[in-house]
Coordinates of C-alpha atoms in Angstrom, one line a residue:
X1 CA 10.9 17.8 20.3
X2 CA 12.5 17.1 17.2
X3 CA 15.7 17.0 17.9
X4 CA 18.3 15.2 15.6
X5 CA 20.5 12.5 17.0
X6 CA 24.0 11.5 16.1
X7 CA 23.3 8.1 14.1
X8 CA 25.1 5.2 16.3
X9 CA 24.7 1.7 14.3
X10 CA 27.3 0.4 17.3
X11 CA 24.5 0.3 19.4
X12 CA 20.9 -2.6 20.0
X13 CA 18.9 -2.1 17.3
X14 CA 15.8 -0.3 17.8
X15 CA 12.3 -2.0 17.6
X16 CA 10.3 -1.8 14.3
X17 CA 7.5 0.8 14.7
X18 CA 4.0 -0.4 14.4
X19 CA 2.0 1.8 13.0
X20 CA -1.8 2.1 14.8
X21 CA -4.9 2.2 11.8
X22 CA -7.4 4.3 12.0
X23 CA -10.2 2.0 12.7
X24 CA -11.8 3.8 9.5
X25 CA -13.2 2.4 6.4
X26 CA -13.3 5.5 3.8
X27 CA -12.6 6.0 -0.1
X28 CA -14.1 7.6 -3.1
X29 CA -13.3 4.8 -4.6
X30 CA -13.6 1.5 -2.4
X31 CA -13.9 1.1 1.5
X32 CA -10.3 1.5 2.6
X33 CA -8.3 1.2 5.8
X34 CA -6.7 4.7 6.9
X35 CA -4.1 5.2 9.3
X36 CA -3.7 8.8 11.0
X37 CA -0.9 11.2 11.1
X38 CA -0.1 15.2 12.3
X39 CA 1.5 17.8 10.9
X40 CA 3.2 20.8 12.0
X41 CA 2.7 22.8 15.9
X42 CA 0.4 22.7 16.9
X43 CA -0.7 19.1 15.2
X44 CA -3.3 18.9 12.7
X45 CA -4.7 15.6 12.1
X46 CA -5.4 13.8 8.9
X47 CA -6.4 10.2 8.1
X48 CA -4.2 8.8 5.1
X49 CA -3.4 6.0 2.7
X50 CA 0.5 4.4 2.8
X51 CA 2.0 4.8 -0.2
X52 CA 4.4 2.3 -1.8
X53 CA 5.5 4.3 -4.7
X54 CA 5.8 8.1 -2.7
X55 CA 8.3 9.8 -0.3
X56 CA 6.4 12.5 0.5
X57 CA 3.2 13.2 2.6
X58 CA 0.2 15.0 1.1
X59 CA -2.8 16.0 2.5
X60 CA -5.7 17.8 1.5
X61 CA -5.8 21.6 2.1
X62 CA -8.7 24.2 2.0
X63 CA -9.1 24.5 -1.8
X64 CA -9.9 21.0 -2.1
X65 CA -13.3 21.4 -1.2
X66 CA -15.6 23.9 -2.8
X67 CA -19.4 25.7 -1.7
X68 CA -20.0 23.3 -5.1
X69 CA -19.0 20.1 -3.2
X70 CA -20.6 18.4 -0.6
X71 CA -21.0 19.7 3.2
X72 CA -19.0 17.0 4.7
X73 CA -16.1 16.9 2.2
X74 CA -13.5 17.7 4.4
X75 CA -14.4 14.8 6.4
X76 CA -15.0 12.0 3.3
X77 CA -10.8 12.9 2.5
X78 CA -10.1 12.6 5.9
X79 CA -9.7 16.0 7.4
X80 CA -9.9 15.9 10.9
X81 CA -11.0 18.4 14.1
X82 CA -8.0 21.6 14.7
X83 CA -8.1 23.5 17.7
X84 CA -11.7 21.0 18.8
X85 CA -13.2 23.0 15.5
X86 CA -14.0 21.0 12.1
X87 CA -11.4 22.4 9.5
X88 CA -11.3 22.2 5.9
X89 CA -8.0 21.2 5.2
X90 CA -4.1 21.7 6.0
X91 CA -3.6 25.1 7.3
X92 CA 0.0 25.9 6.7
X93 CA -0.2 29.2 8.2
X94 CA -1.1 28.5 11.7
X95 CA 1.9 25.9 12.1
X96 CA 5.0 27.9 13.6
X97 CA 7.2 25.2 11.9
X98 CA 6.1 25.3 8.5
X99 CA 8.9 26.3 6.0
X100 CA 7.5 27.3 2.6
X101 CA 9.2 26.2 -0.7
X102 CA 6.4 26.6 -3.5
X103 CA 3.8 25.1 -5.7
X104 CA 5.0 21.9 -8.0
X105 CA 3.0 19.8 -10.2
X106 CA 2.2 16.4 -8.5
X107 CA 3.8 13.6 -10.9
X108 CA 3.8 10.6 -8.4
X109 CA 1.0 8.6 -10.9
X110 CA 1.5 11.2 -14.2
X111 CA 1.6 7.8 -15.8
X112 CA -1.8 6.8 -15.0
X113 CA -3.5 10.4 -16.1
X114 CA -3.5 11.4 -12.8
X115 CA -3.3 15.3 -12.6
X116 CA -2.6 18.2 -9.7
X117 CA -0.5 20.5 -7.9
X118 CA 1.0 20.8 -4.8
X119 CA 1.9 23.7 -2.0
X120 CA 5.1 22.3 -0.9
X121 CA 6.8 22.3 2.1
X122 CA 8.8 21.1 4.9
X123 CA 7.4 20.6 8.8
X124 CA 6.9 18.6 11.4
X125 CA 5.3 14.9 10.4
X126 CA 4.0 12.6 13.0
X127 CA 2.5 8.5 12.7
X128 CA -0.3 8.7 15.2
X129 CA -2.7 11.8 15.7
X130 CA -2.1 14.2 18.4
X131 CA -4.0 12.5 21.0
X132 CA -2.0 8.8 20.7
X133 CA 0.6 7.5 22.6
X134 CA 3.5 5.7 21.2
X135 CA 3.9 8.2 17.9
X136 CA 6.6 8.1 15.8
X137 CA 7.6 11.7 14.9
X138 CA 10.5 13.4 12.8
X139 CA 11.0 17.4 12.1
X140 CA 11.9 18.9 8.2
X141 CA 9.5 16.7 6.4
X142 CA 8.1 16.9 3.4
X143 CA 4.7 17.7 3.1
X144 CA 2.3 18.8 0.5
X145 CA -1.1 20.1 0.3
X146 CA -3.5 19.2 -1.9
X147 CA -6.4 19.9 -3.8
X148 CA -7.5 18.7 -7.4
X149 CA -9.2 15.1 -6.6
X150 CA -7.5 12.9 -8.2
X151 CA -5.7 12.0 -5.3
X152 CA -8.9 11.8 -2.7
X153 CA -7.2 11.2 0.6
X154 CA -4.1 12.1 1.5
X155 CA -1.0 10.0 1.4
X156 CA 2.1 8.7 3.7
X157 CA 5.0 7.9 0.9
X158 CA 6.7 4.7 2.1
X159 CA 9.3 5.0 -0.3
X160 CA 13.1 6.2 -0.3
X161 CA 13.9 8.5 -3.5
X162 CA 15.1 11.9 -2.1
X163 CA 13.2 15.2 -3.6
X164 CA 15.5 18.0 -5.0
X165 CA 13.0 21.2 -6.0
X166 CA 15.8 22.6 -8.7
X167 CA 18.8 21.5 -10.3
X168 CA 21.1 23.4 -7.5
X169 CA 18.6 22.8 -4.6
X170 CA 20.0 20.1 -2.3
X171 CA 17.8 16.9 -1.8
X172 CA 15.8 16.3 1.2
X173 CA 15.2 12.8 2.8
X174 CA 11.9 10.5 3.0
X175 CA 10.1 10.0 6.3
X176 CA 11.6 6.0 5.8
X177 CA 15.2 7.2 5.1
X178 CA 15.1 10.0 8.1
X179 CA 13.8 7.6 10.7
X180 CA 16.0 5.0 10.2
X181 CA 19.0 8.0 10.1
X182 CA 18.3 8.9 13.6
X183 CA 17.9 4.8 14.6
X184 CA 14.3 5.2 15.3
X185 CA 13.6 1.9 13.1
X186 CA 15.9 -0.8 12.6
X187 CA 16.2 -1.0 8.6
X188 CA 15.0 0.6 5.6
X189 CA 12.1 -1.9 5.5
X190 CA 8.2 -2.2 5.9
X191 CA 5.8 -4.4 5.9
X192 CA 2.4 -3.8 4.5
X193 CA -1.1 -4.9 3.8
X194 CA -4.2 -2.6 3.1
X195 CA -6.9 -5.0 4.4
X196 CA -10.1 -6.6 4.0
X197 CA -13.3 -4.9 4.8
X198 CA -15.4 -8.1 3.6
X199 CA -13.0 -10.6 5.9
X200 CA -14.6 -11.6 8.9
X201 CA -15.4 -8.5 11.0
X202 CA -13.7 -6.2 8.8
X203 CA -10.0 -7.2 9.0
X204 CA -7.9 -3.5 9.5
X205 CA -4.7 -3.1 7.5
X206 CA -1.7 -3.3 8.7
X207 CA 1.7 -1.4 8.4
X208 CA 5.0 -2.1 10.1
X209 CA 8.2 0.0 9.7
X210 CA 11.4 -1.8 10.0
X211 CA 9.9 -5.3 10.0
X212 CA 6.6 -7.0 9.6
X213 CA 3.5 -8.9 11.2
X214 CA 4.0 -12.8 10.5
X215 CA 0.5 -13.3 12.1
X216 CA -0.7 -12.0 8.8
X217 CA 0.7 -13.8 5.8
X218 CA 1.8 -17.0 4.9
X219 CA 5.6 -16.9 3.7
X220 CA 5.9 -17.0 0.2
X221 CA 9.1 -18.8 -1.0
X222 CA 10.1 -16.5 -3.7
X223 CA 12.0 -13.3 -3.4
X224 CA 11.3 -10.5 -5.9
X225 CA 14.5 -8.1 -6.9
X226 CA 13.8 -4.5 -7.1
X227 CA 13.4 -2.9 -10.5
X228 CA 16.4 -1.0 -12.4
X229 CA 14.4 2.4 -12.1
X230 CA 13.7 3.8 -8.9
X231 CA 9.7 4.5 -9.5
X232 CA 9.1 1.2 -10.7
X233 CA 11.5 -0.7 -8.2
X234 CA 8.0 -2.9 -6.8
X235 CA 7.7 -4.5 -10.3
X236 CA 6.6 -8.2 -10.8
X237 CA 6.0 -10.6 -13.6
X238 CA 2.4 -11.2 -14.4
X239 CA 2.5 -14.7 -15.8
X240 CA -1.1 -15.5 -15.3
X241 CA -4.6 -14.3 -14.1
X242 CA -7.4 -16.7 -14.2
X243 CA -10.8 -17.3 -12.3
X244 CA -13.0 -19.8 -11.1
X245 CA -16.9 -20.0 -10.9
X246 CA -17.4 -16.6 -13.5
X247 CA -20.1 -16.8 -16.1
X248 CA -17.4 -18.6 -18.3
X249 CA -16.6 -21.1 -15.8
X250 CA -12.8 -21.3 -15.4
X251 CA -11.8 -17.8 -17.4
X252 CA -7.9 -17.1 -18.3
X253 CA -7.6 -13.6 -18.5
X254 CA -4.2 -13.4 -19.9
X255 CA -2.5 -14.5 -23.5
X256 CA 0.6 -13.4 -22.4
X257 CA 2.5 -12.4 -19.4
X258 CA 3.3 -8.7 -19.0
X259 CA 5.2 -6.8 -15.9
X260 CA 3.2 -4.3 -13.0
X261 CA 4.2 -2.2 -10.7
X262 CA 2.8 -2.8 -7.0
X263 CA 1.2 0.6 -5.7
X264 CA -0.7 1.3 -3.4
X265 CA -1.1 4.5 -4.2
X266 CA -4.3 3.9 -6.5
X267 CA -7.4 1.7 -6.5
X268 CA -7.2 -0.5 -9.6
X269 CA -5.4 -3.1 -11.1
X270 CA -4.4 -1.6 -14.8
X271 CA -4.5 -4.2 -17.6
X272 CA -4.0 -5.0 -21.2
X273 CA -7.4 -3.7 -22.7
X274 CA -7.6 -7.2 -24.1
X275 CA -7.6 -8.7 -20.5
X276 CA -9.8 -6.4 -19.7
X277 CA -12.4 -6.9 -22.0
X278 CA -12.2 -11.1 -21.4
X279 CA -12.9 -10.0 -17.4
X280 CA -16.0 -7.7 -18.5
X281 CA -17.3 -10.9 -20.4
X282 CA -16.6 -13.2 -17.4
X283 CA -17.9 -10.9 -13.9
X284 CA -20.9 -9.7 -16.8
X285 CA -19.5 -5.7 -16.3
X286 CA -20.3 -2.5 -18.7
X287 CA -17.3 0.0 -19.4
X288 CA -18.4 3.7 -18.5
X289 CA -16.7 5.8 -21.2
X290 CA -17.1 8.6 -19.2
X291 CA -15.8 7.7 -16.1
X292 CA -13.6 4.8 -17.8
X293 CA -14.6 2.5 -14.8
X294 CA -16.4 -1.1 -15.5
X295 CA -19.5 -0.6 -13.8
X296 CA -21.4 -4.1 -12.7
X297 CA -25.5 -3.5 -12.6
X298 CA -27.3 -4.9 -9.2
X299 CA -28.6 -8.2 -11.1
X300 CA -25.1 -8.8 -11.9
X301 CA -23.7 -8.3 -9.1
X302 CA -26.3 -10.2 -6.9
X303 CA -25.3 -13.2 -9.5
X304 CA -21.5 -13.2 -9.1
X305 CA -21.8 -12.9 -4.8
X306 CA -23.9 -16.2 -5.6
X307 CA -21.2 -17.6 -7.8
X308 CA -18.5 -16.6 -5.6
X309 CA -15.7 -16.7 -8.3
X310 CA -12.1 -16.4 -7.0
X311 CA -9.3 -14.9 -9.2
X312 CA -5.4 -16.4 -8.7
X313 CA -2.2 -13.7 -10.0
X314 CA 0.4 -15.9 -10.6
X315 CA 3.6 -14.2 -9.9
X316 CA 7.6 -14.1 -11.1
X317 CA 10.5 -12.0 -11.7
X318 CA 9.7 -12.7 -15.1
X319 CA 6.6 -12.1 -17.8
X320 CA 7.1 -15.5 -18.7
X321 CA 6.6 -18.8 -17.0
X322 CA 10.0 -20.0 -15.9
X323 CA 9.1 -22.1 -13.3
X324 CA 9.5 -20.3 -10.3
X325 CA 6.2 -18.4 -9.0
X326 CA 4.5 -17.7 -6.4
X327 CA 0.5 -17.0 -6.2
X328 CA -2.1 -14.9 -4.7
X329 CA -5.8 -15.5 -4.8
X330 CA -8.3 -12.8 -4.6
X331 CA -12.0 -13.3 -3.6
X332 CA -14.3 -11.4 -5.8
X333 CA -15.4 -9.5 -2.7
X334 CA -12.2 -7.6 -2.9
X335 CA -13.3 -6.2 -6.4
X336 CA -16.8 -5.8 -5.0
X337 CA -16.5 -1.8 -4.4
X338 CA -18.3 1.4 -5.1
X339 CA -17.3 4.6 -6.8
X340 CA -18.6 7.6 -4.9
X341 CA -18.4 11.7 -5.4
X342 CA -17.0 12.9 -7.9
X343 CA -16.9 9.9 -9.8
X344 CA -20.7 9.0 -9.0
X345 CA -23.5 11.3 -7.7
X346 CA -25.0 8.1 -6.1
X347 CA -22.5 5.5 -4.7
X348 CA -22.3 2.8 -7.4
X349 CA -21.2 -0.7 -7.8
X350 CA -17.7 -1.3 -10.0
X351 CA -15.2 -3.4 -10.6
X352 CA -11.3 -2.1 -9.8
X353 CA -9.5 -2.9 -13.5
X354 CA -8.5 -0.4 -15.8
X355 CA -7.8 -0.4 -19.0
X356 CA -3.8 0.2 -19.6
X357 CA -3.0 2.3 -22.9
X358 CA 0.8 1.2 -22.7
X359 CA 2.7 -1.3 -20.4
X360 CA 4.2 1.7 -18.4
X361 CA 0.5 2.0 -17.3
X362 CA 0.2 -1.8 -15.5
X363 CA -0.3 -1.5 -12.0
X364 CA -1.5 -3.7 -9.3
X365 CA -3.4 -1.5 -6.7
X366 CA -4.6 -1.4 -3.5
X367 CA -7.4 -4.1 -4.6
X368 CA -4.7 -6.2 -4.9
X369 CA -3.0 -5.7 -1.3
X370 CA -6.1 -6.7 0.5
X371 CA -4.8 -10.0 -0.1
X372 CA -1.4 -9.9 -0.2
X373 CA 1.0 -9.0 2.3
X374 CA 4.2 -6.8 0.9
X375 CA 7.3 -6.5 2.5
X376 CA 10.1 -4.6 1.3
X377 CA 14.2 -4.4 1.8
X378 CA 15.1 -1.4 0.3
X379 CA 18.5 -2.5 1.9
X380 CA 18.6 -5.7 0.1
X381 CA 16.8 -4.3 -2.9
X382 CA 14.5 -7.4 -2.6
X383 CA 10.9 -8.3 -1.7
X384 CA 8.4 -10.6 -1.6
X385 CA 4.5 -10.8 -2.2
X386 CA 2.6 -13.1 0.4
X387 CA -0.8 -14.5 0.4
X388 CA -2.5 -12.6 3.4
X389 CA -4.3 -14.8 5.9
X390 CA -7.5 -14.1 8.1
X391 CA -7.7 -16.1 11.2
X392 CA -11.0 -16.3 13.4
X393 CA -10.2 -15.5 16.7
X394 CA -7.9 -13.2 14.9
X395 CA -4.4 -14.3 16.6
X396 CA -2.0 -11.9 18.4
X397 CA 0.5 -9.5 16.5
X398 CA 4.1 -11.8 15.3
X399 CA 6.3 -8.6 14.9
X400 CA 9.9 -9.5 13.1
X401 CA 12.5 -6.9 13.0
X402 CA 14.2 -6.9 9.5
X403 CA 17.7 -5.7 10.9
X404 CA 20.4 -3.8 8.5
X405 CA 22.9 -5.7 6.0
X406 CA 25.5 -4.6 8.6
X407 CA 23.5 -5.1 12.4
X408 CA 25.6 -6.2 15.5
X409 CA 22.7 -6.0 17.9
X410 CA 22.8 -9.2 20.0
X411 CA 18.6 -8.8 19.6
X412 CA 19.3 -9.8 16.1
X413 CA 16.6 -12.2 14.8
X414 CA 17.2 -15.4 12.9
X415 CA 16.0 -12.7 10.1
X416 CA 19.0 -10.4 10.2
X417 CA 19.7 -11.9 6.7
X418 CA 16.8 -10.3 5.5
X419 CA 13.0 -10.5 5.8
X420 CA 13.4 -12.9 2.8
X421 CA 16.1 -15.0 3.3
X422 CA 14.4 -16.1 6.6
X423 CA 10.9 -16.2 5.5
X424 CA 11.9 -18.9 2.5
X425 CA 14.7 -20.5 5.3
X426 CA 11.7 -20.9 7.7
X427 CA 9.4 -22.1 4.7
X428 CA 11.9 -24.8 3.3
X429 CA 12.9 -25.9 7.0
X430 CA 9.3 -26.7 6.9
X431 CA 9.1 -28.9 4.3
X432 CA 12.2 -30.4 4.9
X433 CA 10.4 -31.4 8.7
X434 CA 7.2 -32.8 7.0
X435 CA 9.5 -35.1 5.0
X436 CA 11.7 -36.5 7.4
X437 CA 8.6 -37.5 9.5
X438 CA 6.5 -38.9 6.5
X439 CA 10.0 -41.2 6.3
X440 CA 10.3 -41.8 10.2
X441 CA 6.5 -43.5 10.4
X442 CA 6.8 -45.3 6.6
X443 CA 10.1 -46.9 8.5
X444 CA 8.5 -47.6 11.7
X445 CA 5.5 -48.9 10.2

């Protein structure tokens, strides 16, 4: 079933796969869009979070959920039915592919003071759960089962750094990297946007290997370069953050520029405590020392939905201003989320910031990908960061193939420069056509 093929790049180019959500809204931490998966034979189903800064694929396993915790905790990090009985977690033992290599400390987000280990080892991984046509399925993957909750629901790395286990172990290959190998996706590429559970009827996210959705985004015109080291390669140039309509009026959050790391890997966007204290005066939020969230009361909150303030990141490949940026505005219903168990006994209202101790900690979370629309080259080494859109009647699915640097395929689209080059080609065309036909009709008139 999964058989390796002999990589031919002679050959048409294979379709990008689209990847199917969940049609789940779940989180600890915010309502988020899931997208299912299945491991090992026979399949065990798990609902998960795409990753932009992993390479792995963790799920929760048995220990994650205590008789301490509540009944349905399986089920809140996205454990699903095995065998048509509920199960508690990843159960290793009754997969006849599993290979077994150890426990490891999970260091994917060490950074932020995340914490936990993992029981590591290689199987079967599958996009889609067992019951789903159209899955996308490699053998020799590696997985990891988890259980401290720092890391709530499980994840699907969508990165390409290989994992070595020891100094004289050989590395093994991401999920991205070993698709594309055995030319089940077109290019090391994705396309990716966690979505919007306040947009009209709660707008699903959307994932795309080997291309992206153009239905979903409006084409930015600049292209970001990948970062020198590896786990910080989705790094962008804060130059500004300011909102409209907060109890300051117009509020600029930001004294200086400072450089972040896109992952989707966490909740929050991680700031300068000094930024973060200016957004606590203007959305009128309390810091819990305890939890370290910022925690807005229901009088607050019932005051800022009225206000509606809206909050524009104003992005670059540098801190500074240097006159090339692009920007992405964010409602304040996409920070309007609730912390639940273990954070919270009771679900309660907060606001997705952190406060950074160092600028290794800046990070621009999942909060922030409900409006923007990431696709990445790791080909190209290049990306971009696009304002998503939300259409009502929501309009049919634009997939582009990003093809390789070196693609023959006659299928090759007027993208096969690159996702980017043809999404700012297509943008400039367009102003280029708006101008000439402002001159044609001031000539004929």
């Amino acid at each position: 079933m999964f058989q390796r093929r002999r990589v031919r790049r002679d050959t048409v180019t294979p379709a990008p796969y689209v990847a199917s959500p969940s049609e789940e809204w779940e989180g600890n931490d915010g309502s988020w869009s899931t997208f299912r998966i299945h491991i090992g034979t026979p399949g065990q189903n798990f609902r998960v979070l795409p990753s932009t800064a992993g390479s792995e694929t963790w799920v929760p396993m048995p220990d994650g959920c205590t008789s301490r915790d509540p009944e349905d905790c399986p089920q809140q990090r996205g454990v699903e039915l095995f065998n048509g009985q509920s199960s508690r977690g990843f159960l290793w033992n009754e997969s006849t592919t599993w290979t077994e290599t150890g426990l490891y400390t999970l260091d994917l987000e060490a950074s932020l003071g995340y914490e936990g280990h993992g029981h590591y080892g290689s199987d079967n991984v599958t996009l889609g759960s067992t019951q789903d046509p159209g899955t996308l399925g490699l053998g020799r993957q590696i997985v990891a089962g988890i259980a401290d909750t720092d890391y709530f629901l499980g994840i699907f790395g969508l990165g390409i750094r290989p994992v070595s286990f020891s100094s004289s172990a050989s590395t093994l290959s991401s999920f991205l990297v070993n698709a594309y190998n055995q030319s089940l996706i077109p290019s090391l590429s994705y396309g990716y946007t966690a979505g919007a559970p306040y947009r009209l009827k709660r707008v699903l996210g959307n994932l795309v290997l080997g291309g992206y959705d153009s239905s979903r985004f409006n084409p930015s015109l600049l292209s970001f370069s990948f970062a020198e080291e590896d786990s910080r390669a989705l790094t962008v140039g804060i130059q500004s953050i300011i909102a409209s309509n907060t109890l300051l009026g117009v509020a600029s959050f930001t004294p200086k520029g400072h450089l972040s790391v896109i992952d989707s890997t966490v909740p929050d966007i991680w700031l300068p405590r000094d930024a973060c204290d200016l957004m606590a005066e203007a959305f009128g939020l309390t810091y819990d020392e305890l939890t370290e969230l910022y925690v807005i009361n229901d009088t607050m909150r019932s005051k800022m939905q009225q206000l509606k303030p809206s909050i524009t990141f104003k992005l670059g490949n540098t801190a500074y201003d240097n006159g090339n940026s692009t920007n992405i505005v964010l409602p304040y219903a996409a920070f309007d989320l609730q912390a639940r168990w273990p954070y919270y006994k009771n679900p309660t209202n907060y606001f997705p910031i952190r406060r950074a101790a160092n600028d290794s900690q800046y990070t621009l979370g999942r909060t922030f990908l409900q409006e923007a629309y990431l696709i990445v080259d790791h080909e190209r080494t290049n990306f971009t960061v696009n304002q998503a859109t939300f259409l009502d009647p929501t309009s049919a699915a634009q997939i582009v193939t990003i093809n390789p640097i070196n693609s023959k395929s006659p299928s090759s689209t007027n993208l096969s420069g690159g996702a980017i080059g043809g999404i700012v080609a297509g943008a400039v065309v367009l102003l280029l056509a708006g101008a000439i036909a402002i001159w044609f009709f001031r000539f004929r008139k």
